[in-house]
Amino acid sequence: MASMTTGTVLESFPMNGGDGTYSYAKNSEYQRAASSTSKELISETIASKLEVQALTASSNTFSIADLGCSVGPNTFFAMQNILESVRKIAPKNLEFQVFFNDHVSNDFNTLFATLPPDRQYFAAGVPGSFYNQLFPSSSLQLVHSSYALHWLSKVPEELIDKNSSAFNKGKIHYGSASKEVASTYAVQFEKDMEVFLSVRSKEIVVGGMMVLIMPGLLDGTHCSELPACVLFDFLGSTLLDMVDIGLIDEDKVDSFNVPIYAPTPRDMIEVVGRNGCFSVETMEITDPMSKMGGIIDVKGLIMHLRAGMEGIFTKHFGNEVIDEFFRRSFERSAELSQSLESCYKQGTQLFVVLKRK
């Protein structure tokens, strides 16, 4: 799930739909492995901190929302794990409603065509940005979002303003950019999270829970050590190579920034504290590489990047250069492999559980 605003126009760039070679459905194993590192943490937290009896005292329905679900199958695995965890401590006759949310341009047809036939829940789609209120007040008992909240609601305008100290010339992300650029990204994340928490506080019942999983950094760690930042620097260098041989205009690169931010625990604690509607039940940096055997298939990773980000690159640079862009990136995969090896020596994923006060 990706969204970007230029001015006041909100545009969405969903993961590649369908089931083709570059589809998200066939290229999302890394996200699945990363999320699976939190599977036991989610189960343990639900068992020890979710008061199901109180939450269902006046209703026989337990409602779950997955925000930024994309096209599957990862969302189905996550929902099944949550349902099984809740069922262990819930009344036997409890019914489950699962809402799958993403932008209106998400491939909901593929999502619902591949729903597990033996699912034990009622399913519904809810299109729209999760930076807006999506559900009636006090209607959800649990909200889950995995690898979606790191997408900002928009690209800060300062990044493409040539007169701004945060003008991000020659780069497409903040990983190796100036402090002003990194600060601008951080401020936008804070604004977005304030909105996100505000609307979720209306939708989630008192005592309800929210599980958030996203790329993250240990406090005090420089953003250039995050794998995502290394990846975007790598893609940016491919674009600059294409500028040098005249395939892309330099201004096109200077006016493009990937709207993704990886927060630290401190970032999250501060914004949750300002909101005041949630208590922090769990917050830790986890290591997704523990589920990948410590081996990085860089060419496979580039395929995953294409499945997840082709839309946003195509929108800005045009269809005619996209195949060449990813072909060049694929051919340079050995360079990326060397750069990534040092990034996975510590945790790179933020796991957060919040409870509605």
GROMACS .gro file of C-alpha atoms in nm:
model
  357
    1MET     CA    1   0.000   0.000   0.000
    2ALA     CA    2   0.153   0.330  -0.106
    3SER     CA    3   0.018   0.681  -0.122
    4MET     CA    4   0.170   1.012  -0.223
    5THR     CA    5   0.033   1.364  -0.230
    6THR     CA    6   0.154   1.644  -0.454
    7GLY     CA    7  -0.010   1.965  -0.340
    8THR     CA    8  -0.365   1.870  -0.247
    9VAL     CA    9  -0.407   1.581  -0.489
   10LEU     CA   10  -0.382   1.241  -0.324
   11GLU     CA   11  -0.253   0.967  -0.550
   12SER     CA   12  -0.222   0.600  -0.463
   13PHE     CA   13   0.032   0.355  -0.597
   14PRO     CA   14  -0.077   0.005  -0.497
   15MET     CA   15   0.135  -0.305  -0.518
   16ASN     CA   16   0.127  -0.476  -0.860
   17GLY     CA   17  -0.198  -0.671  -0.886
   18GLY     CA   18  -0.286  -0.996  -1.060
   19ASP     CA   19  -0.067  -1.305  -1.047
   20GLY     CA   20   0.189  -1.231  -1.319
   21THR     CA   21   0.569  -1.236  -1.307
   22TYR     CA   22   0.598  -0.899  -1.134
   23SER     CA   23   0.285  -0.926  -0.920
   24TYR     CA   24   0.292  -0.867  -0.545
   25ALA     CA   25   0.112  -1.197  -0.496
   26LYS     CA   26   0.416  -1.378  -0.639
   27ASN     CA   27   0.681  -1.145  -0.499
   28SER     CA   28   0.607  -1.081  -0.133
   29GLU     CA   29   0.789  -1.360   0.046
   30TYR     CA   30   1.027  -1.112   0.210
   31GLN     CA   31   0.738  -0.920   0.363
   32ARG     CA   32   0.584  -1.249   0.477
   33ALA     CA   33   0.908  -1.365   0.638
   34ALA     CA   34   0.955  -1.028   0.805
   35SER     CA   35   0.601  -1.030   0.942
   36SER     CA   36   0.634  -1.389   1.058
   37THR     CA   37   0.904  -1.282   1.304
   38SER     CA   38   0.619  -1.115   1.493
   39LYS     CA   39   0.380  -1.410   1.483
   40GLU     CA   40   0.467  -1.543   1.829
   41LEU     CA   41   0.485  -1.192   1.973
   42ILE     CA   42   0.132  -1.123   1.851
   43SER     CA   43   0.001  -1.450   1.992
   44GLU     CA   44   0.169  -1.389   2.328
   45THR     CA   45   0.040  -1.033   2.351
   46ILE     CA   46  -0.316  -1.134   2.267
   47ALA     CA   47  -0.305  -1.414   2.525
   48SER     CA   48  -0.175  -1.192   2.804
   49LYS     CA   49  -0.316  -0.846   2.735
   50LEU     CA   50  -0.635  -0.869   2.527
   51GLU     CA   51  -0.946  -0.884   2.748
   52VAL     CA   52  -1.174  -1.064   2.506
   53GLN     CA   53  -1.451  -1.133   2.757
   54ALA     CA   54  -1.490  -0.762   2.832
   55LEU     CA   55  -1.464  -0.662   2.466
   56THR     CA   56  -1.744  -0.900   2.364
   57ALA     CA   57  -1.970  -0.859   2.668
   58SER     CA   58  -2.239  -0.685   2.462
   59SER     CA   59  -2.173  -0.842   2.122
   60ASN     CA   60  -2.114  -1.185   1.976
   61THR     CA   61  -1.891  -1.042   1.701
   62PHE     CA   62  -1.519  -0.971   1.716
   63SER     CA   63  -1.415  -0.725   1.444
   64ILE     CA   64  -1.062  -0.711   1.303
   65ALA     CA   65  -0.924  -0.470   1.041
   66ASP     CA   66  -0.608  -0.520   0.838
   67LEU     CA   67  -0.494  -0.180   0.715
   68GLY     CA   68  -0.284  -0.177   0.398
   69CYS     CA   69  -0.368  -0.539   0.315
   70SER     CA   70  -0.256  -0.529  -0.051
   71VAL     CA   71  -0.358  -0.835  -0.259
   72GLY     CA   72  -0.258  -1.130  -0.042
   73PRO     CA   73  -0.160  -1.389   0.050
   74ASN     CA   74   0.026  -1.232   0.342
   75THR     CA   75  -0.283  -1.066   0.483
   76PHE     CA   76  -0.459  -1.405   0.504
   77PHE     CA   77  -0.173  -1.558   0.705
   78ALA     CA   78  -0.173  -1.263   0.944
   79MET     CA   79  -0.549  -1.269   0.994
   80GLN     CA   80  -0.551  -1.644   1.053
   81ASN     CA   81  -0.282  -1.613   1.319
   82ILE     CA   82  -0.475  -1.338   1.498
   83LEU     CA   83  -0.803  -1.528   1.477
   84GLU     CA   84  -0.649  -1.846   1.617
   85SER     CA   85  -0.486  -1.650   1.900
   86VAL     CA   86  -0.811  -1.477   1.995
   87ARG     CA   87  -1.013  -1.797   1.967
   88LYS     CA   88  -0.797  -1.962   2.236
   89ILE     CA   89  -0.922  -1.714   2.497
   90ALA     CA   90  -1.265  -1.631   2.354
   91PRO     CA   91  -1.614  -1.775   2.408
   92LYS     CA   92  -1.678  -2.073   2.180
   93ASN     CA   93  -1.970  -1.909   2.001
   94LEU     CA   94  -1.780  -1.592   1.908
   95GLU     CA   95  -1.803  -1.490   1.541
   96PHE     CA   96  -1.531  -1.301   1.355
   97GLN     CA   97  -1.556  -1.020   1.100
   98VAL     CA   98  -1.240  -0.927   0.909
   99PHE     CA   99  -1.216  -0.603   0.713
  100PHE     CA  100  -0.948  -0.584   0.443
  101ASN     CA  101  -0.844  -0.224   0.376
  102ASP     CA  102  -0.630  -0.059   0.114
  103HIS     CA  103  -0.653   0.226  -0.136
  104VAL     CA  104  -0.938   0.221  -0.387
  105SER     CA  105  -0.693   0.135  -0.667
  106ASN     CA  106  -0.578  -0.181  -0.488
  107ASP     CA  107  -0.650  -0.506  -0.674
  108PHE     CA  108  -0.938  -0.619  -0.454
  109ASN     CA  109  -1.051  -0.861  -0.727
  110THR     CA  110  -0.736  -1.070  -0.684
  111LEU     CA  111  -0.761  -1.037  -0.306
  112PHE     CA  112  -1.112  -1.175  -0.284
  113ALA     CA  113  -1.061  -1.434  -0.558
  114THR     CA  114  -0.790  -1.590  -0.342
  115LEU     CA  115  -0.965  -1.577  -0.005
  116PRO     CA  116  -0.901  -1.903   0.186
  117PRO     CA  117  -1.203  -2.127   0.117
  118ASP     CA  118  -1.187  -2.271   0.469
  119ARG     CA  119  -1.168  -1.934   0.647
  120GLN     CA  120  -1.358  -1.904   0.974
  121TYR     CA  121  -1.454  -1.539   0.942
  122PHE     CA  122  -1.680  -1.309   0.745
  123ALA     CA  123  -1.478  -1.098   0.499
  124ALA     CA  124  -1.537  -0.748   0.364
  125GLY     CA  125  -1.331  -0.493   0.173
  126VAL     CA  126  -1.297  -0.132   0.288
  127PRO     CA  127  -1.134   0.091   0.025
  128GLY     CA  128  -0.973   0.418   0.128
  129SER     CA  129  -0.664   0.571   0.289
  130PHE     CA  130  -0.603   0.474   0.651
  131TYR     CA  131  -0.514   0.837   0.714
  132ASN     CA  132  -0.892   0.891   0.713
  133GLN     CA  133  -1.158   0.742   0.939
  134LEU     CA  134  -1.274   0.421   0.773
  135PHE     CA  135  -1.506   0.263   1.030
  136PRO     CA  136  -1.787   0.373   1.263
  137SER     CA  137  -1.694   0.485   1.612
  138SER     CA  138  -1.612   0.208   1.860
  139SER     CA  139  -1.664  -0.067   1.602
  140LEU     CA  140  -1.329  -0.250   1.603
  141GLN     CA  141  -1.172  -0.475   1.867
  142LEU     CA  142  -0.837  -0.522   1.692
  143VAL     CA  143  -0.646  -0.341   1.418
  144HIS     CA  144  -0.346  -0.487   1.238
  145SER     CA  145  -0.112  -0.319   0.992
  146SER     CA  146   0.206  -0.476   0.855
  147TYR     CA  147   0.450  -0.304   0.622
  148ALA     CA  148   0.211  -0.024   0.534
  149LEU     CA  149   0.254   0.257   0.788
  150HIS     CA  150   0.605   0.338   0.670
  151TRP     CA  151   0.441   0.491   0.361
  152LEU     CA  152   0.391   0.862   0.418
  153SER     CA  153   0.067   1.031   0.317
  154LYS     CA  154   0.259   1.261   0.086
  155VAL     CA  155   0.603   1.374  -0.026
  156PRO     CA  156   0.688   1.690   0.172
  157GLU     CA  157   0.697   1.984  -0.069
  158GLU     CA  158   1.028   2.110   0.071
  159LEU     CA  159   1.206   1.811  -0.084
  160ILE     CA  160   1.135   1.931  -0.437
  161ASP     CA  161   1.159   2.307  -0.369
  162LYS     CA  162   1.490   2.432  -0.515
  163ASN     CA  163   1.486   2.723  -0.271
  164SER     CA  164   1.447   2.501   0.035
  165SER     CA  165   1.733   2.383   0.255
  166ALA     CA  166   1.569   2.041   0.232
  167PHE     CA  167   1.581   2.026  -0.148
  168ASN     CA  168   1.690   1.667  -0.211
  169LYS     CA  169   1.886   1.715  -0.532
  170GLY     CA  170   2.024   1.400  -0.693
  171LYS     CA  171   1.871   1.166  -0.435
  172ILE     CA  172   1.537   0.990  -0.403
  173HIS     CA  173   1.533   0.922  -0.028
  174TYR     CA  174   1.675   1.048   0.301
  175GLY     CA  175   1.919   0.765   0.386
  176SER     CA  176   2.235   0.940   0.268
  177ALA     CA  177   2.086   1.287   0.233
  178SER     CA  178   2.134   1.597   0.449
  179LYS     CA  179   2.004   1.637   0.804
  180GLU     CA  180   1.747   1.882   0.671
  181VAL     CA  181   1.607   1.619   0.435
  182ALA     CA  182   1.596   1.352   0.706
  183SER     CA  183   1.428   1.595   0.945
  184THR     CA  184   1.165   1.682   0.684
  185TYR     CA  185   1.081   1.314   0.641
  186ALA     CA  186   1.060   1.270   1.020
  187VAL     CA  187   0.827   1.568   1.060
  188GLN     CA  188   0.594   1.432   0.791
  189PHE     CA  189   0.587   1.092   0.962
  190GLU     CA  190   0.494   1.256   1.292
  191LYS     CA  191   0.210   1.449   1.128
  192ASP     CA  192   0.081   1.136   0.956
  193MET     CA  193   0.097   0.926   1.272
  194GLU     CA  194  -0.090   1.192   1.468
  195VAL     CA  195  -0.370   1.171   1.211
  196PHE     CA  196  -0.357   0.791   1.203
  197LEU     CA  197  -0.379   0.757   1.582
  198SER     CA  198  -0.655   1.017   1.603
  199VAL     CA  199  -0.886   0.837   1.361
  200ARG     CA  200  -0.803   0.493   1.503
  201SER     CA  201  -0.886   0.617   1.852
  202LYS     CA  202  -1.239   0.682   1.728
  203GLU     CA  203  -1.279   0.341   1.563
  204ILE     CA  204  -1.128   0.111   1.829
  205VAL     CA  205  -1.329   0.027   2.140
  206VAL     CA  206  -1.184   0.095   2.484
  207GLY     CA  207  -0.957  -0.199   2.565
  208GLY     CA  208  -0.914  -0.280   2.196
  209MET     CA  209  -0.571  -0.347   2.053
  210MET     CA  210  -0.362  -0.227   1.761
  211VAL     CA  211  -0.064  -0.422   1.620
  212LEU     CA  212   0.175  -0.226   1.396
  213ILE     CA  213   0.473  -0.376   1.210
  214MET     CA  214   0.705  -0.169   0.992
  215PRO     CA  215   1.071  -0.114   0.906
  216GLY     CA  216   1.241   0.050   1.202
  217LEU     CA  217   1.569   0.162   1.351
  218LEU     CA  218   1.721   0.131   1.694
  219ASP     CA  219   1.741   0.465   1.874
  220GLY     CA  220   2.071   0.630   1.792
  221THR     CA  221   2.128   0.434   1.471
  222HIS     CA  222   2.193   0.636   1.156
  223CYS     CA  223   1.928   0.591   0.889
  224SER     CA  224   2.192   0.496   0.631
  225GLU     CA  225   2.225   0.161   0.814
  226LEU     CA  226   1.866   0.063   0.738
  227PRO     CA  227   1.830  -0.186   0.449
  228ALA     CA  228   1.547   0.015   0.294
  229CYS     CA  229   1.767   0.325   0.279
  230VAL     CA  230   2.046   0.124   0.115
  231LEU     CA  231   1.796  -0.008  -0.139
  232PHE     CA  232   1.669   0.338  -0.231
  233ASP     CA  233   2.022   0.477  -0.261
  234PHE     CA  234   2.095   0.189  -0.496
  235LEU     CA  235   1.786   0.259  -0.708
  236GLY     CA  236   1.872   0.628  -0.707
  237SER     CA  237   2.219   0.556  -0.842
  238THR     CA  238   2.064   0.352  -1.123
  239LEU     CA  239   1.847   0.650  -1.214
  240LEU     CA  240   2.152   0.879  -1.216
  241ASP     CA  241   2.333   0.637  -1.448
  242MET     CA  242   2.036   0.667  -1.682
  243VAL     CA  243   2.059   1.047  -1.658
  244ASP     CA  244   2.425   1.031  -1.762
  245ILE     CA  245   2.340   0.852  -2.088
  246GLY     CA  246   2.035   1.066  -2.162
  247LEU     CA  247   1.758   0.817  -2.088
  248ILE     CA  248   1.610   1.029  -1.807
  249ASP     CA  249   1.615   1.406  -1.747
  250GLU     CA  250   1.806   1.517  -1.438
  251ASP     CA  251   1.511   1.731  -1.327
  252LYS     CA  252   1.299   1.418  -1.319
  253VAL     CA  253   1.528   1.264  -1.058
  254ASP     CA  254   1.553   1.585  -0.858
  255SER     CA  255   1.174   1.606  -0.836
  256PHE     CA  256   1.126   1.245  -0.721
  257ASN     CA  257   1.135   1.122  -0.362
  258VAL     CA  258   1.019   0.788  -0.222
  259PRO     CA  259   0.763   0.866   0.052
  260ILE     CA  260   0.883   0.602   0.299
  261TYR     CA  261   1.008   0.658   0.654
  262ALA     CA  262   1.138   0.405   0.907
  263PRO     CA  263   1.078   0.527   1.265
  264THR     CA  264   1.270   0.458   1.583
  265PRO     CA  265   1.101   0.348   1.908
  266ARG     CA  266   1.154   0.703   2.035
  267ASP     CA  267   0.965   0.842   1.733
  268MET     CA  268   0.667   0.618   1.811
  269ILE     CA  269   0.668   0.674   2.188
  270GLU     CA  270   0.663   1.051   2.140
  271VAL     CA  271   0.374   1.055   1.894
  272VAL     CA  272   0.170   0.802   2.095
  273GLY     CA  273   0.228   1.011   2.406
  274ARG     CA  274   0.106   1.328   2.236
  275ASN     CA  275  -0.207   1.152   2.116
  276GLY     CA  276  -0.286   1.029   2.466
  277CYS     CA  277  -0.551   0.772   2.366
  278PHE     CA  278  -0.334   0.461   2.366
  279SER     CA  279  -0.102   0.286   2.608
  280VAL     CA  280   0.214   0.119   2.476
  281GLU     CA  281   0.186  -0.250   2.559
  282THR     CA  282   0.485  -0.370   2.359
  283MET     CA  283   0.751  -0.196   2.153
  284GLU     CA  284   1.070  -0.356   2.030
  285ILE     CA  285   1.305  -0.385   1.737
  286THR     CA  286   1.300  -0.735   1.588
  287ASP     CA  287   1.525  -0.915   1.343
  288PRO     CA  288   1.344  -1.032   1.025
  289MET     CA  289   1.659  -1.197   0.891
  290SER     CA  290   1.618  -1.464   1.158
  291LYS     CA  291   1.336  -1.606   0.945
  292MET     CA  292   1.533  -1.584   0.621
  293GLY     CA  293   1.829  -1.797   0.720
  294GLY     CA  294   2.062  -1.498   0.703
  295ILE     CA  295   2.085  -1.529   0.325
  296ILE     CA  296   1.982  -1.240   0.099
  297ASP     CA  297   1.869  -1.327  -0.253
  298VAL     CA  298   1.938  -0.984  -0.399
  299LYS     CA  299   1.797  -1.060  -0.745
  300GLY     CA  300   1.481  -1.187  -0.579
  301LEU     CA  301   1.476  -0.873  -0.366
  302ILE     CA  302   1.483  -0.654  -0.678
  303MET     CA  303   1.186  -0.851  -0.811
  304HIS     CA  304   1.008  -0.776  -0.484
  305LEU     CA  305   1.094  -0.408  -0.520
  306ARG     CA  306   0.945  -0.403  -0.869
  307ALA     CA  307   0.626  -0.570  -0.745
  308GLY     CA  308   0.592  -0.317  -0.466
  309MET     CA  309   0.715   0.004  -0.627
  310GLU     CA  310   0.674  -0.020  -1.003
  311GLY     CA  311   0.361   0.194  -0.988
  312ILE     CA  312   0.522   0.492  -0.817
  313PHE     CA  313   0.827   0.487  -1.047
  314THR     CA  314   0.612   0.446  -1.359
  315LYS     CA  315   0.388   0.736  -1.264
  316HIS     CA  316   0.683   0.973  -1.236
  317PHE     CA  317   0.931   0.850  -1.498
  318GLY     CA  318   0.695   0.694  -1.756
  319ASN     CA  319   0.633   0.345  -1.890
  320GLU     CA  320   0.900   0.370  -2.157
  321VAL     CA  321   1.196   0.355  -1.916
  322ILE     CA  322   1.069   0.121  -1.645
  323ASP     CA  323   1.183  -0.207  -1.798
  324GLU     CA  324   1.529  -0.060  -1.862
  325PHE     CA  325   1.544   0.082  -1.510
  326PHE     CA  326   1.476  -0.252  -1.344
  327ARG     CA  327   1.694  -0.440  -1.595
  328ARG     CA  328   1.990  -0.219  -1.505
  329SER     CA  329   1.918  -0.256  -1.134
  330PHE     CA  330   1.901  -0.633  -1.176
  331GLU     CA  331   2.237  -0.641  -1.356
  332ARG     CA  332   2.398  -0.443  -1.073
  333SER     CA  333   2.264  -0.676  -0.804
  334ALA     CA  334   2.616  -0.780  -0.694
  335GLU     CA  335   2.685  -0.421  -0.585
  336LEU     CA  336   2.367  -0.417  -0.379
  337SER     CA  337   2.452  -0.748  -0.216
  338GLN     CA  338   2.777  -0.610  -0.077
  339SER     CA  339   2.605  -0.298   0.057
  340LEU     CA  340   2.325  -0.491   0.226
  341GLU     CA  341   2.538  -0.743   0.411
  342SER     CA  342   2.639  -0.498   0.683
  343CYS     CA  343   2.281  -0.375   0.737
  344TYR     CA  344   2.141  -0.696   0.875
  345LYS     CA  345   2.368  -0.723   1.179
  346GLN     CA  346   2.097  -0.580   1.404
  347GLY     CA  347   1.720  -0.561   1.415
  348THR     CA  348   1.554  -0.366   1.133
  349GLN     CA  349   1.183  -0.406   1.212
  350LEU     CA  350   0.968  -0.218   1.462
  351PHE     CA  351   0.696  -0.415   1.640
  352VAL     CA  352   0.439  -0.211   1.831
  353VAL     CA  353   0.128  -0.308   2.026
  354LEU     CA  354  -0.101  -0.032   2.149
  355LYS     CA  355  -0.416  -0.059   2.363
  356ARG     CA  356  -0.702   0.189   2.351
  357LYS     CA  357  -0.740   0.363   2.688
   0.00000   0.00000   0.00000
